[in-house]
PDB file of C-alpha atoms and ligand atoms in Angstrom:
ATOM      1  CA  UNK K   1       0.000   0.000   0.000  1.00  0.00           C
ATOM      2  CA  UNK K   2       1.136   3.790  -0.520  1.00  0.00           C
ATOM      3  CA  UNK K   3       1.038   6.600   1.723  1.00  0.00           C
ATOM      4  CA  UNK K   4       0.245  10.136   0.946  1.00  0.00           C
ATOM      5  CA  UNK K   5       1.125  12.716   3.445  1.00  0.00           C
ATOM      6  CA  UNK K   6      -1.946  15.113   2.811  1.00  0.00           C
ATOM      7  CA  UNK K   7       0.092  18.371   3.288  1.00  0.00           C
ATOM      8  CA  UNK K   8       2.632  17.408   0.931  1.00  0.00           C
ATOM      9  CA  UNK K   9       2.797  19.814  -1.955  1.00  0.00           C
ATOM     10  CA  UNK K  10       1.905  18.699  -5.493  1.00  0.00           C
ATOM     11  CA  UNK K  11       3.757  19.989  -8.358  1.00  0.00           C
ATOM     12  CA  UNK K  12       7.074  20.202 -10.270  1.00  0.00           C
ATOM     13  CA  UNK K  13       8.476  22.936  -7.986  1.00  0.00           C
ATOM     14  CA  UNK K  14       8.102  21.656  -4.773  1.00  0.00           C
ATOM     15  CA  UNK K  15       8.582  18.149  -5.623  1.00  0.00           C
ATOM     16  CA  UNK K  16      12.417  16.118  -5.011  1.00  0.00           C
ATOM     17  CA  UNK K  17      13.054  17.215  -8.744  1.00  0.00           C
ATOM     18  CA  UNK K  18      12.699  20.921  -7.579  1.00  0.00           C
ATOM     19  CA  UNK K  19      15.689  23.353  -7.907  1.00  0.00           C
ATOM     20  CA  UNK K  20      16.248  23.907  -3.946  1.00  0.00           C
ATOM     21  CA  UNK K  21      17.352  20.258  -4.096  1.00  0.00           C
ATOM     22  CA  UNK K  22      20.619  20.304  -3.408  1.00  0.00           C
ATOM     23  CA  UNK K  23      21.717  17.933  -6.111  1.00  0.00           C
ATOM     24  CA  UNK K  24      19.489  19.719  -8.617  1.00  0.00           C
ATOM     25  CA  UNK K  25      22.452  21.969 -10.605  1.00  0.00           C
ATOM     26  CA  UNK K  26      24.538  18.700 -10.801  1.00  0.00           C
ATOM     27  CA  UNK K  27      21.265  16.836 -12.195  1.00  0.00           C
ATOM     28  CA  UNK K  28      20.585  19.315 -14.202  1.00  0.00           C
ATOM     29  CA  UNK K  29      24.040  19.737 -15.851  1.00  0.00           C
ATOM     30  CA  UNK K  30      23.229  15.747 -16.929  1.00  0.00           C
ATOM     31  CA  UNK K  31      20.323  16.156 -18.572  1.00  0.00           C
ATOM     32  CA  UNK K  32      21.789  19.060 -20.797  1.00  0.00           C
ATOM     33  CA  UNK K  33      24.883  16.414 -21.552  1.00  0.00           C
ATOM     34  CA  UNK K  34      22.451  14.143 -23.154  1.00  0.00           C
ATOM     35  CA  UNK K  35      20.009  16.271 -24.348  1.00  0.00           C
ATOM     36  CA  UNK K  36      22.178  19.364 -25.961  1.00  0.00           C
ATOM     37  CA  UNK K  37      23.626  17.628 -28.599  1.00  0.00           C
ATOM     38  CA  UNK K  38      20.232  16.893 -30.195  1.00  0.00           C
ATOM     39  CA  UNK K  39      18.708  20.053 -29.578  1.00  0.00           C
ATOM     40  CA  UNK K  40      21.931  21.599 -31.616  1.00  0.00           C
ATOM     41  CA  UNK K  41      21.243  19.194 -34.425  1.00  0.00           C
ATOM     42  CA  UNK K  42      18.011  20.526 -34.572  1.00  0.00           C
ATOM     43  CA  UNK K  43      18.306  24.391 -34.195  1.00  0.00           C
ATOM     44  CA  UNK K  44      20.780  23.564 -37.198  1.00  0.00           C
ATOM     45  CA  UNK K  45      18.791  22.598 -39.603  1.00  0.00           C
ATOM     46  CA  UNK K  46      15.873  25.283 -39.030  1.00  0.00           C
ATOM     47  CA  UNK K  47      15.897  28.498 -41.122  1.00  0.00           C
ATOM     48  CA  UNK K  48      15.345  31.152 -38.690  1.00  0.00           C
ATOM     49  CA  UNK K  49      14.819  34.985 -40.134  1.00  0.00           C
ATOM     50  CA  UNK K  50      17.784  37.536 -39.499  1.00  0.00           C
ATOM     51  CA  UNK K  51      17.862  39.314 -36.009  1.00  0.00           C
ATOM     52  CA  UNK K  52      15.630  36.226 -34.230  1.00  0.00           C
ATOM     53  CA  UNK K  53      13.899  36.901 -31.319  1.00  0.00           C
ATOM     54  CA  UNK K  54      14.140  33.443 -29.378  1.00  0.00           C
ATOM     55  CA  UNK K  55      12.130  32.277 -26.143  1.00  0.00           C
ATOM     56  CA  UNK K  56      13.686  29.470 -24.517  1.00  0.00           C
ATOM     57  CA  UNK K  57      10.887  28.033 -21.785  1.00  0.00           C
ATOM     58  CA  UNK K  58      11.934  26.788 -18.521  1.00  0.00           C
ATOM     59  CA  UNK K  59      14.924  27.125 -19.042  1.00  0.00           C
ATOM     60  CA  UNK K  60      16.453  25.703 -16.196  1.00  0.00           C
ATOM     61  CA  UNK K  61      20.189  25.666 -15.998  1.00  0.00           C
ATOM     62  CA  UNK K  62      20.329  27.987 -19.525  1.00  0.00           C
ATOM     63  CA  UNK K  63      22.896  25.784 -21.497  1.00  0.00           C
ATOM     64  CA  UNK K  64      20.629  25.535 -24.515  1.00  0.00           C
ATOM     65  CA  UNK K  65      19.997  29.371 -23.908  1.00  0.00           C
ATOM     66  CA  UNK K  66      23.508  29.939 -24.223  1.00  0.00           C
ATOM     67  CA  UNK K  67      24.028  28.045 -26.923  1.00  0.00           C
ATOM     68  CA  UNK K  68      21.362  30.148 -28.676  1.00  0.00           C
ATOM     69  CA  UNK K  69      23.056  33.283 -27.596  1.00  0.00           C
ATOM     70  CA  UNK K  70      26.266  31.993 -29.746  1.00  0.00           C
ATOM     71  CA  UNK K  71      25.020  30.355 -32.228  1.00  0.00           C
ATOM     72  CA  UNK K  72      22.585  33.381 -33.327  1.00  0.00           C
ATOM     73  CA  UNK K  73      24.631  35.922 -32.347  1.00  0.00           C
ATOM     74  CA  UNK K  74      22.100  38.825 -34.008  1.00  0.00           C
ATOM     75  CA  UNK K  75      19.314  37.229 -31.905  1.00  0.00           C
ATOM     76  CA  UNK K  76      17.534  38.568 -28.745  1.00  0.00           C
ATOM     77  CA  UNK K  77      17.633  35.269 -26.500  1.00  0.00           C
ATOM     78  CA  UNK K  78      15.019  35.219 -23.911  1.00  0.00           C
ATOM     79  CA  UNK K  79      14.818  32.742 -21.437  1.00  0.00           C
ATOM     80  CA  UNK K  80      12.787  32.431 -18.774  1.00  0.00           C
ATOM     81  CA  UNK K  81      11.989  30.429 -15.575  1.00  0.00           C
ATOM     82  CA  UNK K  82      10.156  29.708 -12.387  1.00  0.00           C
ATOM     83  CA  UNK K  83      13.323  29.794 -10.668  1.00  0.00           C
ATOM     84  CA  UNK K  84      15.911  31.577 -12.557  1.00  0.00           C
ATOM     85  CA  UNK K  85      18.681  30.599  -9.964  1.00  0.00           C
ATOM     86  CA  UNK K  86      20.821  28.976 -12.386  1.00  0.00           C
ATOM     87  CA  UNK K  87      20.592  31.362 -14.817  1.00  0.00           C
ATOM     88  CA  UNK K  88      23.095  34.080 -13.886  1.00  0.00           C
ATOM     89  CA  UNK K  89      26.030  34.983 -16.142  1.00  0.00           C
ATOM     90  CA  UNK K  90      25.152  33.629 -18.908  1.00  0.00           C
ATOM     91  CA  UNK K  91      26.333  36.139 -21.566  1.00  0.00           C
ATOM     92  CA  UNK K  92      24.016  36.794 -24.390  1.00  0.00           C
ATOM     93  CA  UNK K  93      20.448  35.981 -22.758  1.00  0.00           C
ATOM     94  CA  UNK K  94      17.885  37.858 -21.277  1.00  0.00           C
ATOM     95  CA  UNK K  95      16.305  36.015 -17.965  1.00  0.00           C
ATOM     96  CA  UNK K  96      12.769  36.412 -16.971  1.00  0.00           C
ATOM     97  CA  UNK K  97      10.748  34.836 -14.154  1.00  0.00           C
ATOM     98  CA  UNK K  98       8.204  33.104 -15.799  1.00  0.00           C
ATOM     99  CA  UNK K  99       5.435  30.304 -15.072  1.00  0.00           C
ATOM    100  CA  UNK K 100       4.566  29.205 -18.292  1.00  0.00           C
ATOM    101  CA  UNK K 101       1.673  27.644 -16.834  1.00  0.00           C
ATOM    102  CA  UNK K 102      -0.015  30.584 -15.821  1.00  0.00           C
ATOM    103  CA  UNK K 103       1.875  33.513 -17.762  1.00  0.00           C
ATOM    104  CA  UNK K 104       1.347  34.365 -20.863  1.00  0.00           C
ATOM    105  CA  UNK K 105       3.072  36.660 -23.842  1.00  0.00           C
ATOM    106  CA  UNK K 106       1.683  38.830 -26.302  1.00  0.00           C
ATOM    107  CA  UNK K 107       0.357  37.314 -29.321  1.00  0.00           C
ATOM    108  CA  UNK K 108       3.183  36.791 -32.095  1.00  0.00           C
ATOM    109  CA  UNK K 109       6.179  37.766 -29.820  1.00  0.00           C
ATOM    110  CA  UNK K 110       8.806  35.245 -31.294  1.00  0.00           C
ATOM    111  CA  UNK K 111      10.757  33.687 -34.051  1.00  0.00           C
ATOM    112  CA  UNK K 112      11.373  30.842 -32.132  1.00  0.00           C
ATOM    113  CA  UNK K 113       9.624  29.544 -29.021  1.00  0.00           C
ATOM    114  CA  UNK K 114      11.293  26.492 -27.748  1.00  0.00           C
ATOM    115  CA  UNK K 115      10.413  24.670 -24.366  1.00  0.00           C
ATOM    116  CA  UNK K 116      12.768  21.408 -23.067  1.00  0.00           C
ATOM    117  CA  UNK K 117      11.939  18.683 -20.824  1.00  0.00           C
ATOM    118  CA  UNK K 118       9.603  21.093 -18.712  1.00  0.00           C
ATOM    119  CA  UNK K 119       5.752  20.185 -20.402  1.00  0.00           C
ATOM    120  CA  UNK K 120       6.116  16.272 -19.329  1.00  0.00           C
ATOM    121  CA  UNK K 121       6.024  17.698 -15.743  1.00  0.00           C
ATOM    122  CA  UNK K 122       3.010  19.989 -15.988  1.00  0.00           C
ATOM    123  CA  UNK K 123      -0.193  19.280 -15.267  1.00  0.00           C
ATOM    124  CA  UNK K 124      -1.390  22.562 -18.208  1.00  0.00           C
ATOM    125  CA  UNK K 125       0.915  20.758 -20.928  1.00  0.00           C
ATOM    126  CA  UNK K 126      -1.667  20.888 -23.755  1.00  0.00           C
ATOM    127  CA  UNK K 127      -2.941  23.934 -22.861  1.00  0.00           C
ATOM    128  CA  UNK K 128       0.657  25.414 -22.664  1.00  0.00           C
ATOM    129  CA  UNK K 129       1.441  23.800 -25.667  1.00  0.00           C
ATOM    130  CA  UNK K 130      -1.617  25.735 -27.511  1.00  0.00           C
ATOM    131  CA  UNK K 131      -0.755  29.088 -25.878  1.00  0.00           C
ATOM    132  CA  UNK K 132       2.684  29.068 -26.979  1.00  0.00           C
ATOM    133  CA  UNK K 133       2.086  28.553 -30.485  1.00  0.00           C
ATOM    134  CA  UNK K 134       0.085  31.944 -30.274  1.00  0.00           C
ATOM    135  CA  UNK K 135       3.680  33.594 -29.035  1.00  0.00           C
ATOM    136  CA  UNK K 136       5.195  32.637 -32.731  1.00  0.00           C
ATOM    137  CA  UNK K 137       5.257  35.097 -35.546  1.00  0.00           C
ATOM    138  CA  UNK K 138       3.926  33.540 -38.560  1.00  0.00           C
ATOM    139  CA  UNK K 139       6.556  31.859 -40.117  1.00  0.00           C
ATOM    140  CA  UNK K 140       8.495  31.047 -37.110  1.00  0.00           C
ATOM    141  CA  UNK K 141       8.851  27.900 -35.065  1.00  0.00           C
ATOM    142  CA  UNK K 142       7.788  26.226 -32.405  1.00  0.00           C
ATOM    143  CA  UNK K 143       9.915  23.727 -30.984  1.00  0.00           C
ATOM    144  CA  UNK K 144       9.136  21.486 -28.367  1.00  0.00           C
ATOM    145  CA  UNK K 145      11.585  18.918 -26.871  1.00  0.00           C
ATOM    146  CA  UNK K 146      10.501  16.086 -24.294  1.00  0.00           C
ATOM    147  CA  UNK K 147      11.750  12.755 -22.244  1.00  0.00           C
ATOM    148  CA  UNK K 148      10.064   9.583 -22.869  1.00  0.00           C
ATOM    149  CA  UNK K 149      10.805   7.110 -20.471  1.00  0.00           C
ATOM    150  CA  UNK K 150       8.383   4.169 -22.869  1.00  0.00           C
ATOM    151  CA  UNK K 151      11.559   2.345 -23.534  1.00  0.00           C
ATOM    152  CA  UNK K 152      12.389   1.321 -19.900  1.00  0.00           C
ATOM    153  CA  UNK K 153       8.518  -0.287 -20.336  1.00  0.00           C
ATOM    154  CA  UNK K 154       9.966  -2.612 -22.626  1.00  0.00           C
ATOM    155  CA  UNK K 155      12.390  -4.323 -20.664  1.00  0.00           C
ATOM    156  CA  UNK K 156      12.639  -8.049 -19.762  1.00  0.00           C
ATOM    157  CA  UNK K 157      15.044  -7.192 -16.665  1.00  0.00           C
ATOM    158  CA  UNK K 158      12.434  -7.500 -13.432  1.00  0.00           C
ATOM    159  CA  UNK K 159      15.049  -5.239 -11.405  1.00  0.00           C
ATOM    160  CA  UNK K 160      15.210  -2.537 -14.153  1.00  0.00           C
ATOM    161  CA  UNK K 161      11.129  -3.260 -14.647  1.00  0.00           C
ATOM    162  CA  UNK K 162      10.129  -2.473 -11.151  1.00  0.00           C
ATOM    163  CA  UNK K 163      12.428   0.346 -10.690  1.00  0.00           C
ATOM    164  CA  UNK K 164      11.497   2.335 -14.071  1.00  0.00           C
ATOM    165  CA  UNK K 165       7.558   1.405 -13.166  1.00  0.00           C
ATOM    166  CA  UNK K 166       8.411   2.713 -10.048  1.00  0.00           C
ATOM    167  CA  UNK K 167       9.915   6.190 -11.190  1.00  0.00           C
ATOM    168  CA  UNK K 168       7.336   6.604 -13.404  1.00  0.00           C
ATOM    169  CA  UNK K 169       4.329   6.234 -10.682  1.00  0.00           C
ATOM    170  CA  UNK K 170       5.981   8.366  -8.767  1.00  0.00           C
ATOM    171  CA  UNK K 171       6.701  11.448 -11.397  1.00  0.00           C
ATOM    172  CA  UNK K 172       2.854  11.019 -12.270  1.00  0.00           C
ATOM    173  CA  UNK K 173       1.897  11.070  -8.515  1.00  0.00           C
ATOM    174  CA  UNK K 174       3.771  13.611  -6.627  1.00  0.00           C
ATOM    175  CA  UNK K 175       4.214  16.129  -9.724  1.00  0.00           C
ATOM    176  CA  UNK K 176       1.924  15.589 -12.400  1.00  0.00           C
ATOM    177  CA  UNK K 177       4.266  14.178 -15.211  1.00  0.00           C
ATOM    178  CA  UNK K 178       3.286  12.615 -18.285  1.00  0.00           C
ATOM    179  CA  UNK K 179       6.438  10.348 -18.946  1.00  0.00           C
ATOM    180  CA  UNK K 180       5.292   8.848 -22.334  1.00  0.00           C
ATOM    181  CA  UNK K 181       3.595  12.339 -23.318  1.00  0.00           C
ATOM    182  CA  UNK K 182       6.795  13.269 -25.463  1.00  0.00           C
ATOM    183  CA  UNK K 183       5.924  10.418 -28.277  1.00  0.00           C
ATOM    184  CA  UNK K 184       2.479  12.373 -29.141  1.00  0.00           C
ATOM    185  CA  UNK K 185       4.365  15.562 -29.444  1.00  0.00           C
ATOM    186  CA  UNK K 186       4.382  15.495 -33.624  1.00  0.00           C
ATOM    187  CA  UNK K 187       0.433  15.505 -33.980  1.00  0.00           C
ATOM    188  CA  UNK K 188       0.004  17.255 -30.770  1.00  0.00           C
ATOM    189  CA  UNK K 189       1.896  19.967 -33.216  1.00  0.00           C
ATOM    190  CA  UNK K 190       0.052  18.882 -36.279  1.00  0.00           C
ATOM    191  CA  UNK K 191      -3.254  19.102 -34.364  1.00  0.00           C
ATOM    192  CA  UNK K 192      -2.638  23.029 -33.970  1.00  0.00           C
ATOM    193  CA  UNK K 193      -2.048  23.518 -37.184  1.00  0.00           C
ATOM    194  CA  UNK K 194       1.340  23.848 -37.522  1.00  0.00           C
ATOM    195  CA  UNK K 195       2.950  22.531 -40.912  1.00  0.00           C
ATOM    196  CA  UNK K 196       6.570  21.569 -41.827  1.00  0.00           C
ATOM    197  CA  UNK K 197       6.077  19.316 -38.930  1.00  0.00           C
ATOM    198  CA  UNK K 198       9.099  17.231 -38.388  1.00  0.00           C
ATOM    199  CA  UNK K 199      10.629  15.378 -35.476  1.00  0.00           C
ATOM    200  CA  UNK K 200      13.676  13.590 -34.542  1.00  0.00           C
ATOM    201  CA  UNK K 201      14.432  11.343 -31.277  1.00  0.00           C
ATOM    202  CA  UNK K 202      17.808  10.211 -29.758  1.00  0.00           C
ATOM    203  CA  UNK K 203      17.732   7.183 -27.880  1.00  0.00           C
ATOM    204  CA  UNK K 204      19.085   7.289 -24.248  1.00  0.00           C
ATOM    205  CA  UNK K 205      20.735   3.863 -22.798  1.00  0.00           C
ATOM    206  CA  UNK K 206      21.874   3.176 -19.366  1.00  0.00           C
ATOM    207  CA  UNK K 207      24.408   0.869 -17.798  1.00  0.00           C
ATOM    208  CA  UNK K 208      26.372   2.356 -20.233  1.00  0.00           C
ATOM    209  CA  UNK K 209      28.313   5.009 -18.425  1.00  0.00           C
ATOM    210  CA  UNK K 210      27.076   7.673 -21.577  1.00  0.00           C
ATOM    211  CA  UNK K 211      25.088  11.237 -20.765  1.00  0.00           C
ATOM    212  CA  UNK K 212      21.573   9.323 -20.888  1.00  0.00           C
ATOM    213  CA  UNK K 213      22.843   6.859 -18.135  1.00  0.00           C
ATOM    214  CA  UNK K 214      24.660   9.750 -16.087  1.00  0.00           C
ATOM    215  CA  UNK K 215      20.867  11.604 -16.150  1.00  0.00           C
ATOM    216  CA  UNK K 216      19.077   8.331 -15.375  1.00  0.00           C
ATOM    217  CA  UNK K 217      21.080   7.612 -12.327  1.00  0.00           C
ATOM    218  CA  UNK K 218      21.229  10.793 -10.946  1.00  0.00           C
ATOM    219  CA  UNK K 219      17.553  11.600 -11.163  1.00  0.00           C
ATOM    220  CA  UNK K 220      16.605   8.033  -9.988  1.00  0.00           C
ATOM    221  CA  UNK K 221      19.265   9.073  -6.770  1.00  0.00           C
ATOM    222  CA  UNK K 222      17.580  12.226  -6.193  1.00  0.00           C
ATOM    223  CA  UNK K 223      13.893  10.217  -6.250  1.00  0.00           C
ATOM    224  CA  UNK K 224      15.375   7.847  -4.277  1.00  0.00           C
ATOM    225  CA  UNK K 225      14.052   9.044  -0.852  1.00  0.00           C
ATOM    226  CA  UNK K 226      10.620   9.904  -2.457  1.00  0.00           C
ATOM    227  CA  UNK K 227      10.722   6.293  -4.005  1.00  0.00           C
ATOM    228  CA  UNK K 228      11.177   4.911  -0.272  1.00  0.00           C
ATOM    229  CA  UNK K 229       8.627   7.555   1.493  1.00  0.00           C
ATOM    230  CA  UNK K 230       6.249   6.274  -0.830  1.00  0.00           C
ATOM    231  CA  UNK K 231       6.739   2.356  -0.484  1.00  0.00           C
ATOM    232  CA  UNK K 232       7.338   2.256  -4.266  1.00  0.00           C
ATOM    233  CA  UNK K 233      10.595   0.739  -4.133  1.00  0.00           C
ATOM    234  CA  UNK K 234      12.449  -0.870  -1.290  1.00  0.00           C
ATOM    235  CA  UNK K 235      16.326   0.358  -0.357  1.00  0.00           C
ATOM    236  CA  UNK K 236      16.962  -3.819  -1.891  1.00  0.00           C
ATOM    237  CA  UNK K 237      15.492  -2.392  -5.023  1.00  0.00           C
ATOM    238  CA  UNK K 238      17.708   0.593  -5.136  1.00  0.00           C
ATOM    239  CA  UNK K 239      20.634  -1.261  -4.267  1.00  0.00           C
ATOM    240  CA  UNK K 240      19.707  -3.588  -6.585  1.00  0.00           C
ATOM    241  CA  UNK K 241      19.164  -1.467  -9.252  1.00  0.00           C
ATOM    242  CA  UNK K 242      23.090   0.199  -8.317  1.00  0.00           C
ATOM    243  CA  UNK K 243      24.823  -3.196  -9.142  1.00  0.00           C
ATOM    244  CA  UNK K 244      22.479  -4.263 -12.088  1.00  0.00           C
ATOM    245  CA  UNK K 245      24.010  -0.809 -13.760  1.00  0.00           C
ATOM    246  CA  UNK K 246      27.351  -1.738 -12.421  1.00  0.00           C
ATOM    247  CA  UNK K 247      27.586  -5.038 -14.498  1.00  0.00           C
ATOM    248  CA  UNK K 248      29.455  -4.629 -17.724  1.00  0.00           C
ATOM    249  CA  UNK K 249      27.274  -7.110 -19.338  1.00  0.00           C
ATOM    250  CA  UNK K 250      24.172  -5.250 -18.696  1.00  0.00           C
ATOM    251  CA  UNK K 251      23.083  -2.006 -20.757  1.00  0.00           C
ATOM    252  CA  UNK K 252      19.264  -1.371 -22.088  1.00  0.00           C
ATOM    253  CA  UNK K 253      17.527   1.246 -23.763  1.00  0.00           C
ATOM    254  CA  UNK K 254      15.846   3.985 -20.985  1.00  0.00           C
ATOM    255  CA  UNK K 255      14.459   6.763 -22.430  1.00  0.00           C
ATOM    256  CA  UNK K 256      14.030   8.621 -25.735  1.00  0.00           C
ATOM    257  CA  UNK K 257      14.523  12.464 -26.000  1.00  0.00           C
ATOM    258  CA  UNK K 258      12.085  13.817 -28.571  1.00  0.00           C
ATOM    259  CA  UNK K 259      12.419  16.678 -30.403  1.00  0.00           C
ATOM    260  CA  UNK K 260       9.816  17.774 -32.552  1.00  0.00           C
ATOM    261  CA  UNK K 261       9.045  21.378 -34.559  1.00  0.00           C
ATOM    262  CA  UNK K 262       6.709  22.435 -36.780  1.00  0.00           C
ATOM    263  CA  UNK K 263       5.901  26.206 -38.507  1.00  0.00           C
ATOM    264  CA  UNK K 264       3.519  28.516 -37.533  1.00  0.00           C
ATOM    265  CA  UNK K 265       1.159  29.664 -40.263  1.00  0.00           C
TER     266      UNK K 265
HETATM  267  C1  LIG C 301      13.931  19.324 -16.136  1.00  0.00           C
HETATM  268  S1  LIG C 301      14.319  21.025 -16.056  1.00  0.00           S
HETATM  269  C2  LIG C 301      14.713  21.377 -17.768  1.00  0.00           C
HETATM  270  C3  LIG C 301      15.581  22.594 -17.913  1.00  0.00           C
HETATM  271  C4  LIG C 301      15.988  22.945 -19.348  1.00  0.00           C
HETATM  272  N1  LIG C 301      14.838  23.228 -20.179  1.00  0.00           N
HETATM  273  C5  LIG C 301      16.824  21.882 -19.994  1.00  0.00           C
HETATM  274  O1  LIG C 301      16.303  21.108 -20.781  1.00  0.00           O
HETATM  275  O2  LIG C 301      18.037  21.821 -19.699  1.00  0.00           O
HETATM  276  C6  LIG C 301      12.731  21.793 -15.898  1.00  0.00           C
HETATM  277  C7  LIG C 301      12.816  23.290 -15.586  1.00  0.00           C
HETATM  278  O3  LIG C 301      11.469  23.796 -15.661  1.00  0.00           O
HETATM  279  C8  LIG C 301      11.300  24.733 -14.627  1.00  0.00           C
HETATM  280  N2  LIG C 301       9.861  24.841 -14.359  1.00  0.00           N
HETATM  281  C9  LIG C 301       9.073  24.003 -13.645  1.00  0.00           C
HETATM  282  N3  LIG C 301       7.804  24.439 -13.657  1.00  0.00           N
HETATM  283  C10 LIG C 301       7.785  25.567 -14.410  1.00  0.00           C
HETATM  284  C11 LIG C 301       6.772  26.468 -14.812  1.00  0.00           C
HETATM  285  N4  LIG C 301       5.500  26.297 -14.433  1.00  0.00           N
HETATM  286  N5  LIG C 301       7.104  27.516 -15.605  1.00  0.00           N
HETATM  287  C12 LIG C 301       8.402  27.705 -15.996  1.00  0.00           C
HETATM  288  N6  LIG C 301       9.406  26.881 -15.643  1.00  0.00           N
HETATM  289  C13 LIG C 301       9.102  25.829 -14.859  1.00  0.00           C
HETATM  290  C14 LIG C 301      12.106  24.207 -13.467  1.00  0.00           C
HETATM  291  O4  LIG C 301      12.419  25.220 -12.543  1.00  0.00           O
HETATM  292  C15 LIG C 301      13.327  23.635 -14.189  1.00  0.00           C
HETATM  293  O5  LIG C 301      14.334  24.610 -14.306  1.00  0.00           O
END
């Protein structure tokens, strides 16, 4: 059986993935390992107008931001945040506290609106999803970019089964996350009428000691507690779950990071 504590705070910003956490930055700093290099390879083959004016969503610890700021150096580079602690000194960017669930922007305000691995976690995703496609000029894009964790479904490995199910009970309990939402993301874009929809996905592996598995494991440590609290797992499954990832002969696919875009008419 699972316990809820009844005053315990639902939500993505007071939940163990939160940025008070004090593994969050390090966490963080993971996910942008795995995730930036796709993200690149998509900003690079999107033809944005001179001068852009770019809004990057949640933006978290602002390496994508950054990136932004460099690679379009003519560009105004906007990114915003509920907590925009990580975001300081980071040349080229404008920061904004932001709560894209609840704020809003002026109709047609960007080039580019892009928003990473922060919709799976909210409970307004297609609603956010609709609003921000209002935000983009005509003829800009909207580019949306999301973790799927449907591959760790598909294991055979009971240890790796029970752990993933586990993870993912627990993101949709205590914060709201859709962890398979990411896969609709191409018709969710179609279905607003974007065009030039395209989308491309990178796998993520763990037990492999590469960026996905270095994401995995840190946001399954920082859960861990969370996972106990909650009866999902046992500290057996953790440890379990340690030297299953510690075994050169075992690596699986874990996740998929999605990246999909589409043009706003
Ligand atoms: C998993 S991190 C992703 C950060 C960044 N987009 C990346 O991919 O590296 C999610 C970020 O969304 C932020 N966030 C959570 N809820 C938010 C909201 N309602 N509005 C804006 N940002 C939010 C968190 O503070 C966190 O920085």
């Amino acid at each position: 059986m699972t316990t809820t504590d009844s005053t315990e705070e639902f939500g993505y910003t007071s939940s163990y993935l939160a940025d008070p956490h004090a593994g969050q930055l390090a966490r963080l700093r993971t996910l942008e390992r795995a995730f930036d290099p796709l993200s690149h390879a998509v900003f690079n083959q999107l033809d944005l107008v001179q001068k852009p004016a770019i809004l990057d969503l949640g933006a978290g610890a602002g390496s994508l931001a950054g990136w932004l700021g460099k690679r379009y150096p003519d560009a105004t580079v906007t990114a915003t945040d509920i907590d925009t602690r990580f975001l300081t000194d980071i040349p080229g960017i404008e920061v904004m506290t932001h709560n894209a669930a609840t704020d809003g922007f002026p109709a047609a305000s960007f080039d580019v609106v892009h928003a990473r691995a922060l919709l799976c976690h909210l409970g307004e995703r297609e609603d956010i999803l609709t609003r921000a496609a209002t935000w983009v000029r005509p003829g800009g894009w909207l580019v949306i970019e999301d973790v799927s964790l449907r591959p760790s479904l598909r294991t055979a490995n009971p240890v790796f089964r029970k752990v993933a199910q586990a993870g993912i009970t627990l993101l949709e309990q205590t914060i709201g996350s859709d962890m398979l939402w990411a896969d609709t993301l191409p018709d969710g874009l179609r279905d607003r009428g974007l065009y030039r929809v395209g989308h491309r996905t990178l796998e993520g592996r763990i037990g492999d000691n590469g960026p996905a598995d270095a994401f995995w494991a840190a946001t399954t440590a920082q859960a861990g507690p969370a996972l106990l609290k909650r009866q999902l797992l046992t500290q057996d499954d953790l440890d379990a779950m340690v030297n299953l990832r510690a075994d050169p002969g075992f690596t699986e696919a874990a996740l998929t990071f999605v990246s999909a875009w589409g043009q706003v008419t």
